PDB file of C-alpha atoms in Angstrom:
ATOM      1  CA  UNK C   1       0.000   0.000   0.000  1.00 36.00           C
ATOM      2  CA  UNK C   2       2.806   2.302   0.551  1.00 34.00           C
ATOM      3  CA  UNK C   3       4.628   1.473  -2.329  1.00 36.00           C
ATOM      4  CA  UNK C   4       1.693   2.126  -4.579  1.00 35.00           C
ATOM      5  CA  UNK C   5       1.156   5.616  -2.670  1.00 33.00           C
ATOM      6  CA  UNK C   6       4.526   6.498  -3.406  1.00 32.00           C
ATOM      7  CA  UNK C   7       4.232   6.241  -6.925  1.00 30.00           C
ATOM      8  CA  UNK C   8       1.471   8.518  -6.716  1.00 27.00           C
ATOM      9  CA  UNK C   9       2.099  11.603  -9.257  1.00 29.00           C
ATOM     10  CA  UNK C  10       2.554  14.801  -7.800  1.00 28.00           C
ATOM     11  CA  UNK C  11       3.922  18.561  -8.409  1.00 30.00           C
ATOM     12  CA  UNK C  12       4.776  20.135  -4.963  1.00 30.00           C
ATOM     13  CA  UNK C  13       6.015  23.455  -3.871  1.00 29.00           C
ATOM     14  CA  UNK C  14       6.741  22.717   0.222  1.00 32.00           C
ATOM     15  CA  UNK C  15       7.702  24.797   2.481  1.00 30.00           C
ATOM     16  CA  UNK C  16      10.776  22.633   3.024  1.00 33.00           C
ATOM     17  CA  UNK C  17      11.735  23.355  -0.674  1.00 35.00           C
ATOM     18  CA  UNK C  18      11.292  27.256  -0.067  1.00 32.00           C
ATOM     19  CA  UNK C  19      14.053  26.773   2.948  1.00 31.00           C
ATOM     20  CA  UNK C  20      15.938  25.613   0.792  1.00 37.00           C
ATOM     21  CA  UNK C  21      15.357  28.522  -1.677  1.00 37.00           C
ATOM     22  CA  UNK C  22      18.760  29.947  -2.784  1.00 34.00           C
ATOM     23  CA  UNK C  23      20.809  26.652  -3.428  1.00 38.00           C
ATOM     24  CA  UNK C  24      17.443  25.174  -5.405  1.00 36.00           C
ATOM     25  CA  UNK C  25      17.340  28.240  -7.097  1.00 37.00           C
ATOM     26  CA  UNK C  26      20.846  27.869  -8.346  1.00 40.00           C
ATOM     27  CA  UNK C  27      21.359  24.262  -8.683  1.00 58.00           C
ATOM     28  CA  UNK C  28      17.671  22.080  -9.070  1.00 69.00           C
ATOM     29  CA  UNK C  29      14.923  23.210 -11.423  1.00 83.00           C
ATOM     30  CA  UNK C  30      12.640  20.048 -11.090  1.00 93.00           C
ATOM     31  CA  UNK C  31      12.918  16.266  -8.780  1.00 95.00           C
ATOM     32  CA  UNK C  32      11.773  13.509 -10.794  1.00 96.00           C
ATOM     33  CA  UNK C  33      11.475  10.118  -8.832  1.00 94.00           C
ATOM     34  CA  UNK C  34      14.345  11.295  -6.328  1.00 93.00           C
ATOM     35  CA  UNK C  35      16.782  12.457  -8.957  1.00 94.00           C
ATOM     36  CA  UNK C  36      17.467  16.237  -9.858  1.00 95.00           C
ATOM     37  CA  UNK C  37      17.514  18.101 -12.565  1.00 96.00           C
ATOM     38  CA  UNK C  38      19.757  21.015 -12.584  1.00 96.00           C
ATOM     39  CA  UNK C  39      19.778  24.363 -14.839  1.00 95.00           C
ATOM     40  CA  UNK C  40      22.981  23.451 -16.336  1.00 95.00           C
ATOM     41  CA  UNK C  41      21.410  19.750 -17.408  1.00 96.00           C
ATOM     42  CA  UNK C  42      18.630  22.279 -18.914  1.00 96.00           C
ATOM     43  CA  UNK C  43      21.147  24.256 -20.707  1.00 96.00           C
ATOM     44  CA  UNK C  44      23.080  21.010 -21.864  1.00 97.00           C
ATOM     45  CA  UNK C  45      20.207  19.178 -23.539  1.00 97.00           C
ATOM     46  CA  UNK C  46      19.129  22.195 -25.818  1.00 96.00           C
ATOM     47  CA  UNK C  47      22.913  22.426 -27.132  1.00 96.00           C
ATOM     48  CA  UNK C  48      22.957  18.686 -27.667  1.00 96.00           C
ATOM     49  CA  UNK C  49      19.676  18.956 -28.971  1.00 96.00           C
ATOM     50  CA  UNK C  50      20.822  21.633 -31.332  1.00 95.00           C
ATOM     51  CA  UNK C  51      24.083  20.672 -32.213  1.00 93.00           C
ATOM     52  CA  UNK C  52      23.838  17.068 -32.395  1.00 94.00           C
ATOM     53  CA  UNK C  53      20.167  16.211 -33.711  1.00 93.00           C
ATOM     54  CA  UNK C  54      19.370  19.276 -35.929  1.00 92.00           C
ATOM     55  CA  UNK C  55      16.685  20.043 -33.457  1.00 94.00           C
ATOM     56  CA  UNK C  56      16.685  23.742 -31.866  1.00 94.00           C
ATOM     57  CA  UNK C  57      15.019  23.618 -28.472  1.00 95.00           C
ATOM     58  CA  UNK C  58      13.418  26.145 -26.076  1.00 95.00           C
ATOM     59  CA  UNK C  59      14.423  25.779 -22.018  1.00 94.00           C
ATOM     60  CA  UNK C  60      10.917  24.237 -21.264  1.00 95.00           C
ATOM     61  CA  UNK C  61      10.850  21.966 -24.038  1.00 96.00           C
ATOM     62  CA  UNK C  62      14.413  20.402 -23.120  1.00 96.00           C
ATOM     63  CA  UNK C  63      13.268  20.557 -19.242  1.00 96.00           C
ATOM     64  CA  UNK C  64      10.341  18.392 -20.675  1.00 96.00           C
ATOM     65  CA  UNK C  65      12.617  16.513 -22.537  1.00 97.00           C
ATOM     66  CA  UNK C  66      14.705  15.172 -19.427  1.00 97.00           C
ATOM     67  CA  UNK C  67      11.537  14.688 -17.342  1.00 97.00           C
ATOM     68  CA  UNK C  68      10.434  12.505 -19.888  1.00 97.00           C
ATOM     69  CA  UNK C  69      13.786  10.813 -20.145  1.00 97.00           C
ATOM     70  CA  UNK C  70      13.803  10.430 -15.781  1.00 97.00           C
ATOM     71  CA  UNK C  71      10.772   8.723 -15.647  1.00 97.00           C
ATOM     72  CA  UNK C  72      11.841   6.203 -18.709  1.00 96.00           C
ATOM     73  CA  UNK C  73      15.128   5.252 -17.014  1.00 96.00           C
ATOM     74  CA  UNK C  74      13.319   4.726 -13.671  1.00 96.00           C
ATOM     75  CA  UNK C  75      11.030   2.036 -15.186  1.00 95.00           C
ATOM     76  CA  UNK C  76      14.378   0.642 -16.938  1.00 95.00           C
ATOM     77  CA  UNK C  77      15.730   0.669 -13.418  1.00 95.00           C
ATOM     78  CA  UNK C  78      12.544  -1.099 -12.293  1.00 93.00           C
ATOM     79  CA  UNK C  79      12.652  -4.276 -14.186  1.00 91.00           C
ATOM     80  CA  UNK C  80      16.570  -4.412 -13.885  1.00 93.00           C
ATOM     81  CA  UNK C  81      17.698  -2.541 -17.597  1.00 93.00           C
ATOM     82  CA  UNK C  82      21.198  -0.646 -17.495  1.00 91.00           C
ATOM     83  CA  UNK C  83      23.586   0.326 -20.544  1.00 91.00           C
ATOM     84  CA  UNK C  84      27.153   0.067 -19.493  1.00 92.00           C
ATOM     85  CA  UNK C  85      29.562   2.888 -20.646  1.00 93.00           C
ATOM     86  CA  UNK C  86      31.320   0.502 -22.694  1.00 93.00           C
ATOM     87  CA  UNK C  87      27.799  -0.089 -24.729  1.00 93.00           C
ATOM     88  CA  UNK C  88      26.797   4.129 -24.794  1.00 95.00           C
ATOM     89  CA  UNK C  89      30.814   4.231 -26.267  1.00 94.00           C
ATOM     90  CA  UNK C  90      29.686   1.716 -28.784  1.00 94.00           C
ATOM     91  CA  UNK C  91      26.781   3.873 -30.103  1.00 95.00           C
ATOM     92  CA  UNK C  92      28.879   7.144 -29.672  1.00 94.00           C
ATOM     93  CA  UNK C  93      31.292   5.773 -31.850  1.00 92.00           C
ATOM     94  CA  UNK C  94      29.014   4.396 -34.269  1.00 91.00           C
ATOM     95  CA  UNK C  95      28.167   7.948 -34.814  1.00 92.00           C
ATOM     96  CA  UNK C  96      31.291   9.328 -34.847  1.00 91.00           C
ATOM     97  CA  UNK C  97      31.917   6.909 -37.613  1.00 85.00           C
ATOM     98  CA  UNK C  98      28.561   7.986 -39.223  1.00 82.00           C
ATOM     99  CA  UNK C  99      30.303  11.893 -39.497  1.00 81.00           C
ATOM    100  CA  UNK C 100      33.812  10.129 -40.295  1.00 78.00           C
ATOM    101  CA  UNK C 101      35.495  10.621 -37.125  1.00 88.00           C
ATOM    102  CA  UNK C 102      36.780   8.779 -34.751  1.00 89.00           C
ATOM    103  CA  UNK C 103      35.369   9.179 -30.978  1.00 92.00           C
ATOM    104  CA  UNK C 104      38.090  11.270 -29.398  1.00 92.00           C
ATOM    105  CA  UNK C 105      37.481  13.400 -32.619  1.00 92.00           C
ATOM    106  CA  UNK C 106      33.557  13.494 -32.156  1.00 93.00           C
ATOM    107  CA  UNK C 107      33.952  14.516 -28.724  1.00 95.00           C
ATOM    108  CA  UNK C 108      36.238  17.278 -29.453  1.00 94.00           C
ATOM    109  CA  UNK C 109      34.056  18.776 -31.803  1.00 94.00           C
ATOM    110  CA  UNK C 110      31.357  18.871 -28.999  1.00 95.00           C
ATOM    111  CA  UNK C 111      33.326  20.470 -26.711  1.00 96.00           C
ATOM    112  CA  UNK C 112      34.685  22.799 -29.277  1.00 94.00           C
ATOM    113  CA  UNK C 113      30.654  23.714 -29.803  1.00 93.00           C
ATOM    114  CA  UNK C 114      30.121  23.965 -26.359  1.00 95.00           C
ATOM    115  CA  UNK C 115      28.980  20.458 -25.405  1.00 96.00           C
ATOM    116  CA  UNK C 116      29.218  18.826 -23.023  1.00 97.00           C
ATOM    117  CA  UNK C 117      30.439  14.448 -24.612  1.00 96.00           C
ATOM    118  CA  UNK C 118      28.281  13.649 -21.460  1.00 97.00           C
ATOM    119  CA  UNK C 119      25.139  15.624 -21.769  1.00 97.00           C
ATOM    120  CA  UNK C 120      25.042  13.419 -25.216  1.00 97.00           C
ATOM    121  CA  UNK C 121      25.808  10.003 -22.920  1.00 97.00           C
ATOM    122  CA  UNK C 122      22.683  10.926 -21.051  1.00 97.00           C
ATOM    123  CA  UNK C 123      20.672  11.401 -24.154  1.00 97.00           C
ATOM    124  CA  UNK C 124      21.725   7.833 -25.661  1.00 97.00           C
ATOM    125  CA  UNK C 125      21.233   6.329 -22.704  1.00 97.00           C
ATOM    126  CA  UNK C 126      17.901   7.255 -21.749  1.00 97.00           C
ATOM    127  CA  UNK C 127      17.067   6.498 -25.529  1.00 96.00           C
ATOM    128  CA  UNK C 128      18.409   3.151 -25.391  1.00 96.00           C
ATOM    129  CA  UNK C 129      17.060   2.158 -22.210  1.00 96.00           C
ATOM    130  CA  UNK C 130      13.727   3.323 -23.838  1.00 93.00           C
ATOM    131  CA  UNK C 131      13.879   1.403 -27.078  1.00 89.00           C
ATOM    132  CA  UNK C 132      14.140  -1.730 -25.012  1.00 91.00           C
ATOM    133  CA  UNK C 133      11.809  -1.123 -23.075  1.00 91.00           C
ATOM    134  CA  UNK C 134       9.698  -1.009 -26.199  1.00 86.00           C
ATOM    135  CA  UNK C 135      11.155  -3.599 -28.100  1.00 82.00           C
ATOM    136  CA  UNK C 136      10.708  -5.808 -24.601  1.00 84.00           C
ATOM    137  CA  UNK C 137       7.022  -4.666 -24.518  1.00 80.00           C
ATOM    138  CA  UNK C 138       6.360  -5.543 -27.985  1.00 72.00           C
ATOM    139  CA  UNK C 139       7.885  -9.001 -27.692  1.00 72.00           C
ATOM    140  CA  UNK C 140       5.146  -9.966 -24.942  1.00 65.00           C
ATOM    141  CA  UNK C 141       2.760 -10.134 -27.958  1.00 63.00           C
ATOM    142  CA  UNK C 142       3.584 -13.222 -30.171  1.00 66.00           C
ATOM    143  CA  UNK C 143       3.399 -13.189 -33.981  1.00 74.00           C
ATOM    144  CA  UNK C 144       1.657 -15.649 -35.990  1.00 77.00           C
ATOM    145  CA  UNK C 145       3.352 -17.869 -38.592  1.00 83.00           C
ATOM    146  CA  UNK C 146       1.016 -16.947 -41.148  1.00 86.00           C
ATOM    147  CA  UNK C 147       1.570 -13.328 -40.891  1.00 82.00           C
ATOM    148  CA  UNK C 148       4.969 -13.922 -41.274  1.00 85.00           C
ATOM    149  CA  UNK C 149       4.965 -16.287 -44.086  1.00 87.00           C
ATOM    150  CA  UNK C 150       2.699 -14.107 -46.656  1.00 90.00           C
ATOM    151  CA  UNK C 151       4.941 -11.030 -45.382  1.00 89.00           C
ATOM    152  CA  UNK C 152       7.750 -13.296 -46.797  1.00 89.00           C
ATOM    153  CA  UNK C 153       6.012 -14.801 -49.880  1.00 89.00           C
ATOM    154  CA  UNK C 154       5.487 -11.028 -50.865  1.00 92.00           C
ATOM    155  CA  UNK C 155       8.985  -9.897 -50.359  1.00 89.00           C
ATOM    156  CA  UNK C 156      10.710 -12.903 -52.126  1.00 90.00           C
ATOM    157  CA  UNK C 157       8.719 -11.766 -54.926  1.00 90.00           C
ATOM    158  CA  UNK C 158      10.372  -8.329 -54.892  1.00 89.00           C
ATOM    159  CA  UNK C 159      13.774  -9.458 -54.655  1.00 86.00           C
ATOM    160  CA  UNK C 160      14.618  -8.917 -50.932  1.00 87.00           C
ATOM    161  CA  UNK C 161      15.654 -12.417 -49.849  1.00 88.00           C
ATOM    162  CA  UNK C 162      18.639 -11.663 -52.445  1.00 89.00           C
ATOM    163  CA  UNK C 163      22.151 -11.124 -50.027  1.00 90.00           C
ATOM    164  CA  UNK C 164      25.594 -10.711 -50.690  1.00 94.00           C
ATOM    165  CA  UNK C 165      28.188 -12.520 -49.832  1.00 95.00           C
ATOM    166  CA  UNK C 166      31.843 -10.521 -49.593  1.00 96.00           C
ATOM    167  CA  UNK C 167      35.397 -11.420 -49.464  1.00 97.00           C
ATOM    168  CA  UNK C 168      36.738  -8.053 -47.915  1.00 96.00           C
ATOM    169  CA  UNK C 169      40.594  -7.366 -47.216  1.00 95.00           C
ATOM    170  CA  UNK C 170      41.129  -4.484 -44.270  1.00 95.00           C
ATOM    171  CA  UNK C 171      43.968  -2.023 -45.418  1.00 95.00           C
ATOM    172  CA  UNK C 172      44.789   0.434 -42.808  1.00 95.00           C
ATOM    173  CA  UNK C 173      46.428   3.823 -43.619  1.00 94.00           C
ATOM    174  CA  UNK C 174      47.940   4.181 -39.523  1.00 92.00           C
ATOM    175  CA  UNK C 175      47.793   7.916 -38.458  1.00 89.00           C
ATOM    176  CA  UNK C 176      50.894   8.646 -36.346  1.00 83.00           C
ATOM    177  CA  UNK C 177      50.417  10.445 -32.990  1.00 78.00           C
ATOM    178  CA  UNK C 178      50.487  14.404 -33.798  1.00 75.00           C
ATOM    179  CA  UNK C 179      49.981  13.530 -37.758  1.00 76.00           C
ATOM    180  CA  UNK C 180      46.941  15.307 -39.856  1.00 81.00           C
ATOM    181  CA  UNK C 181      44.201  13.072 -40.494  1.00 84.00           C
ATOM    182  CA  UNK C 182      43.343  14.336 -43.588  1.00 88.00           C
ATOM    183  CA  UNK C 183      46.405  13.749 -44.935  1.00 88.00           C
ATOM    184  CA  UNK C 184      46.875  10.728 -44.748  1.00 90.00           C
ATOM    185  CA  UNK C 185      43.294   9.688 -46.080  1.00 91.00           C
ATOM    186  CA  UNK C 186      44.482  11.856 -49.089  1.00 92.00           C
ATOM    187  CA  UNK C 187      47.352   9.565 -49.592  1.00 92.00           C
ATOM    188  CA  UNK C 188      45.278   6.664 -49.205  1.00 93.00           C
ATOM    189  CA  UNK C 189      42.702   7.363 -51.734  1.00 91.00           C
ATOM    190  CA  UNK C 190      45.583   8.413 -54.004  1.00 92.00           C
ATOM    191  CA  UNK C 191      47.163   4.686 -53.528  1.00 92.00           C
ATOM    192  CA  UNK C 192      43.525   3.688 -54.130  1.00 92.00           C
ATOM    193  CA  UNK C 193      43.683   4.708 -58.022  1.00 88.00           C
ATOM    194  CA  UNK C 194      46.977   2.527 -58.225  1.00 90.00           C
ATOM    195  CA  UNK C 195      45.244  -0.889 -56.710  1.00 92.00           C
ATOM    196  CA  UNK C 196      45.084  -3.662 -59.333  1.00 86.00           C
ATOM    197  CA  UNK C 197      43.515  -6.490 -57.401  1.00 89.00           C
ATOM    198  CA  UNK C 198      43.498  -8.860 -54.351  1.00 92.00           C
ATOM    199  CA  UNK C 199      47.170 -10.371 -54.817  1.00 88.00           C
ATOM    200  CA  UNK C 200      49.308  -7.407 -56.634  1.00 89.00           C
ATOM    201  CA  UNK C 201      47.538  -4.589 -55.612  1.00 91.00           C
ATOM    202  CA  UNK C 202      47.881  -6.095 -51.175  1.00 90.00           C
ATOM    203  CA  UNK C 203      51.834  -6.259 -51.952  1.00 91.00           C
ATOM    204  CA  UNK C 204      51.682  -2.474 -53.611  1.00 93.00           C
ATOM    205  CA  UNK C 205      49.794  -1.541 -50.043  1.00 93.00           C
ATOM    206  CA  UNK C 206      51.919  -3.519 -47.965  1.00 92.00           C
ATOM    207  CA  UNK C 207      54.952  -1.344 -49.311  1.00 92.00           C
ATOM    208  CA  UNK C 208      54.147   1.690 -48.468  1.00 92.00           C
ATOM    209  CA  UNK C 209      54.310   3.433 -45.020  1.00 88.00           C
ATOM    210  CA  UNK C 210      52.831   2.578 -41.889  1.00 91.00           C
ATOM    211  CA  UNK C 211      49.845   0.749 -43.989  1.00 93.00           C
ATOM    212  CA  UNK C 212      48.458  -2.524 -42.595  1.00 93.00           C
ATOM    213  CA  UNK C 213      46.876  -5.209 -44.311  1.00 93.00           C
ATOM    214  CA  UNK C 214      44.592  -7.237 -42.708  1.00 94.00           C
ATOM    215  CA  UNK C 215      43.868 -11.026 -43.671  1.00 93.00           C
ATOM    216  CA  UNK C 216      40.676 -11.947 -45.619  1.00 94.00           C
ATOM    217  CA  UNK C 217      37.573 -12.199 -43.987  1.00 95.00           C
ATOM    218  CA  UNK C 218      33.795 -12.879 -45.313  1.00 95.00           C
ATOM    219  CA  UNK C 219      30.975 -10.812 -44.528  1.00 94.00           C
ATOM    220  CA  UNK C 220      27.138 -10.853 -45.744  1.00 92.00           C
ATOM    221  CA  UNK C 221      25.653  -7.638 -46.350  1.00 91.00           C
ATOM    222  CA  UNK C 222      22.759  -8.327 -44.432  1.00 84.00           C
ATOM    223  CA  UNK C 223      24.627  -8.548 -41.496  1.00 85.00           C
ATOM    224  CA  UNK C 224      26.305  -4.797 -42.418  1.00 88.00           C
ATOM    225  CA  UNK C 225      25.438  -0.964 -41.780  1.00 87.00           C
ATOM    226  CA  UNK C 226      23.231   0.396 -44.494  1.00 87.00           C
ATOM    227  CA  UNK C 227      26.288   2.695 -45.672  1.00 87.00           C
ATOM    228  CA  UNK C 228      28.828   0.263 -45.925  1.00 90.00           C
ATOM    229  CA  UNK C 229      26.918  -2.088 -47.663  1.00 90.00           C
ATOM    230  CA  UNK C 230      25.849   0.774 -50.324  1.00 92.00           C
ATOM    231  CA  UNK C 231      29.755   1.363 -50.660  1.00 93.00           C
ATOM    232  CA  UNK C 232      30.888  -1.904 -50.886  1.00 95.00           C
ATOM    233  CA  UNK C 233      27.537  -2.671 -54.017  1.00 93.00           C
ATOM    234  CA  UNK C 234      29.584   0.231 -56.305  1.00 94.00           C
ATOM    235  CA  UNK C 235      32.733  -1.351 -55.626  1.00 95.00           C
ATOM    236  CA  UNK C 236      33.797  -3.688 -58.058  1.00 94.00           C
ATOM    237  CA  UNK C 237      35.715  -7.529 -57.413  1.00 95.00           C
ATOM    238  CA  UNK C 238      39.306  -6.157 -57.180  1.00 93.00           C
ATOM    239  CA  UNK C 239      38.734  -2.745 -56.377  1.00 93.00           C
ATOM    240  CA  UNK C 240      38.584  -0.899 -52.946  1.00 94.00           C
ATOM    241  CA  UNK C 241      36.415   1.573 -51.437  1.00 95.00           C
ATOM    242  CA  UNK C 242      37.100   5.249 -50.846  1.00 93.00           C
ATOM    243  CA  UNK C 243      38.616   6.020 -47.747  1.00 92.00           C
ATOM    244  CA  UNK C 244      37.336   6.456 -44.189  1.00 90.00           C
ATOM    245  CA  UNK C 245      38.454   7.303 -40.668  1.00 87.00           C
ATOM    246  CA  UNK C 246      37.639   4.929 -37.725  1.00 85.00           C
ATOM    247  CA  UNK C 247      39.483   4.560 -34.552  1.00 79.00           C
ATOM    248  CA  UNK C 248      42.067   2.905 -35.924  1.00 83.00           C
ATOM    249  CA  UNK C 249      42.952   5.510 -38.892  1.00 89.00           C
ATOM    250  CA  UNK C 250      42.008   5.764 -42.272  1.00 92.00           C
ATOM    251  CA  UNK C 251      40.755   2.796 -43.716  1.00 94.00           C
ATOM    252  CA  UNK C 252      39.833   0.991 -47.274  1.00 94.00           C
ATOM    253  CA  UNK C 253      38.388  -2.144 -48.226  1.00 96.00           C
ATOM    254  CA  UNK C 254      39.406  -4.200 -50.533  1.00 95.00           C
ATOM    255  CA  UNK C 255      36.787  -6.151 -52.397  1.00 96.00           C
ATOM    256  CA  UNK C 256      38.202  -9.696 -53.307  1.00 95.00           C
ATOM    257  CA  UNK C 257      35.397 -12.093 -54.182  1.00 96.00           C
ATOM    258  CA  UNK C 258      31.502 -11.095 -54.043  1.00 95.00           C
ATOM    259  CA  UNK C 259      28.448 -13.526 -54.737  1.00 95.00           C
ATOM    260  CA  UNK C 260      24.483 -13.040 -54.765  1.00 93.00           C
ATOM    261  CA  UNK C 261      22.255 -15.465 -53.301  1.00 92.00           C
ATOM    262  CA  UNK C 262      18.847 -16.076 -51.739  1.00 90.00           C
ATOM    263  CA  UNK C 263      18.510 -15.626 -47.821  1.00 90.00           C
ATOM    264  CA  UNK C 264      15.241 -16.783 -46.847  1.00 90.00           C
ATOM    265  CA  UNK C 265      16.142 -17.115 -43.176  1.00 86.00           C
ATOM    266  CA  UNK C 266      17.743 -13.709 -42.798  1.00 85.00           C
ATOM    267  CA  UNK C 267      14.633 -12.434 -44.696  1.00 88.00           C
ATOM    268  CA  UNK C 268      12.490 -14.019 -42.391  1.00 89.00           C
ATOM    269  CA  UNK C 269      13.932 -12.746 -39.419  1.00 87.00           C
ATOM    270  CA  UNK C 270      13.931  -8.620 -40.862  1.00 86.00           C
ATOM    271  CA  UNK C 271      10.168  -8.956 -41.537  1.00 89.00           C
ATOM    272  CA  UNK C 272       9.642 -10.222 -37.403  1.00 84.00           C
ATOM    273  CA  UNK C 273      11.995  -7.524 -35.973  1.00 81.00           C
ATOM    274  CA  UNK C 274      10.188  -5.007 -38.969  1.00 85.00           C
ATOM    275  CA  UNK C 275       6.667  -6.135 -37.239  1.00 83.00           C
ATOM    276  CA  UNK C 276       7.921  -5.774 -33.736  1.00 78.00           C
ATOM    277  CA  UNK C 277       9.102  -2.245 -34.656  1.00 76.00           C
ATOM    278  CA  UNK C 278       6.002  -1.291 -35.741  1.00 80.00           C
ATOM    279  CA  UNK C 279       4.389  -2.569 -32.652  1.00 77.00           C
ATOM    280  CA  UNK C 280       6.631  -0.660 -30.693  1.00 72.00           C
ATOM    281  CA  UNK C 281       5.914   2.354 -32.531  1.00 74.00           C
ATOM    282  CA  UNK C 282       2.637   1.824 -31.812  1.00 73.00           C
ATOM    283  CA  UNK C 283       2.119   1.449 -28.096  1.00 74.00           C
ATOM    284  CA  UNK C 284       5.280   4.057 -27.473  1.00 84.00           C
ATOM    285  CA  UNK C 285       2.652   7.148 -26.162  1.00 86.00           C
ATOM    286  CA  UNK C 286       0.416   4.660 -24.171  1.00 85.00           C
ATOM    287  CA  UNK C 287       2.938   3.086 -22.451  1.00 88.00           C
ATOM    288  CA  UNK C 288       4.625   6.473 -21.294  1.00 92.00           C
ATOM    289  CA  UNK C 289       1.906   7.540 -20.123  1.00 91.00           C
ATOM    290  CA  UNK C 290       1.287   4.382 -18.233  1.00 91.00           C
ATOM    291  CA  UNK C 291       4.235   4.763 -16.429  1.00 93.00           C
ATOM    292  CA  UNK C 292       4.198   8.868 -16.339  1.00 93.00           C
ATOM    293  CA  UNK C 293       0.890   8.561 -14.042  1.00 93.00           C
ATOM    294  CA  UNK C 294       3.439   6.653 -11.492  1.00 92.00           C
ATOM    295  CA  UNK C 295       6.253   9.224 -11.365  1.00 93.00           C
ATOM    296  CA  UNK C 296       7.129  11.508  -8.615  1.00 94.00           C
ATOM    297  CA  UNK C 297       7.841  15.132 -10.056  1.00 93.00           C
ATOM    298  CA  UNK C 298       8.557  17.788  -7.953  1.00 93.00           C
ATOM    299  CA  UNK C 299       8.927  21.385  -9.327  1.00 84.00           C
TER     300      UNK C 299
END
């Protein structure tokens, strides 16, 4: 009984809060289920928002926008969901990569704008927690194999259980501490017009400075990013793609073998994560507000 009352939604001005006055003033703007929100957090979320997502914010709407994102991490916390920092790195980097830098780079460029690399953290972690909270929600609701199977029948027809299947060479143009970046993915892309193929054109790379070559490996394109996969469909057996910049400096691929063939399987499983997603999609407002009727928010 308690419990239940303490989930109870309120908005409360005390007169233990107006003691407090001064230090609240400067520090908390709003309490949501115990946990502060401070002006600077305010301030921080419209610069990501801006800066980041394309998205200009007023002070109200990003206040709004870290309520929201409080009362999703405390039902995340609730049935035992946590991103490590190693996994909000992962996705950090997967969008430095996205802007072709690496993450020390990405961050820099934030801080150079005036953000704050953890402001963003918070962002991608509420959002993550969120999506599986979704995806989790969604799940509970099984999917019948014959909405599945005409899904499939359909898309066979169209072509989509075709998949590639690459033999992909890593070459890595290493950028020296205190180096320029850019010039060194110039010199790549210049040794890029002189590549022949999979056996002279690794021994050309392999001769030149600080340039690794990694052993063959074989990837299927559904199994890639969307972006990689569209680079590595214009690059012809024997050829590489244009440079990039990761973590570990600029890179190139080298396209050795590639093969089409149908994927039913992989196919299958798109369409049931596609159907999820839409499910999740759909129940995404009444589910917040199933859980936003429980929160504690103290202004």
């Amino acid at each position: 009984m308690l419990r239940k009352a303490a989930w109870i939604a309120l908005v409360v001005l005390s007169s233990a809060a107006m003691v407090r006055g001064t230090a609240v003033a400067q520090s908390g703007v709003v309490t949501v289920n115990g946990e502060a929100i401070t002006s600077r957090d305010v301030e921080q979320r419209a610069k990501v928002s801006a800066a980041v997502y394309r998205r200009p914010q007023t002070q109200a709407q990003a206040l709004q926008e870290l309520i929201d994102d409080k009362i999703k991490l405390s039902e995340g916390r609730r049935i035992g969901l946590r991103l490590t920092p190693a996994g909000i790195d992962e996705i950090l980097t997967r969008m430095a990569s996205g802007n072709r830098q690496t993450l020390a780079q990405f961050e820099q460029n934030l801080t150079r704008a005036g953000v704050d690399p953890d402001a963003l953290r918070a962002k991608v972690n509420a959002d993550s927690i969120w999506n599986e909270l979704l995806r989790q929600r969604a799940r509970s609701g099984s999917i019948s194999n014959a909405e599945l199977n005409a899904e499939l029948e359909r898309r066979v027809a169209k072509g989509d259980a075709v998949v590639t299947d690459y033999v992909l060479r890593q070459i890595i143009f290493v950028v020296p501490r205190d180096s320029n970046p850019g010039q060194r993915e110039r010199e790549a892309n210049a040794a890029r017009g002189r590549f022949a193929d999979c056996d002279a054109g690794v021994e050309f790379m392999r001769s030149l400075r600080d340039v690794a070559v990694k052993e063959r490996v074989g990837r299927i394109s559904a199994d890639l990013p969307e972006a990689l996969n569209t680079m590595l469909k214009k690059t012809p057996v024997g050829g590489l793609t244009p440079a990039f910049r990761t973590e570990q400096g600029v890179e190139m691929l080298a396209v050795c073998e590639k093969k089409e063939r149908q994927d039913q399987i992989s196919l299958r499983t798109k369409i049931e994560q596609e159907i999820l997603q839409k499910r999740v999609e759909g129940s995404s407002s009444a589910y917040f507000n199933e859980i936003r009727t429980k929160a504690v928010i103290v202004r």
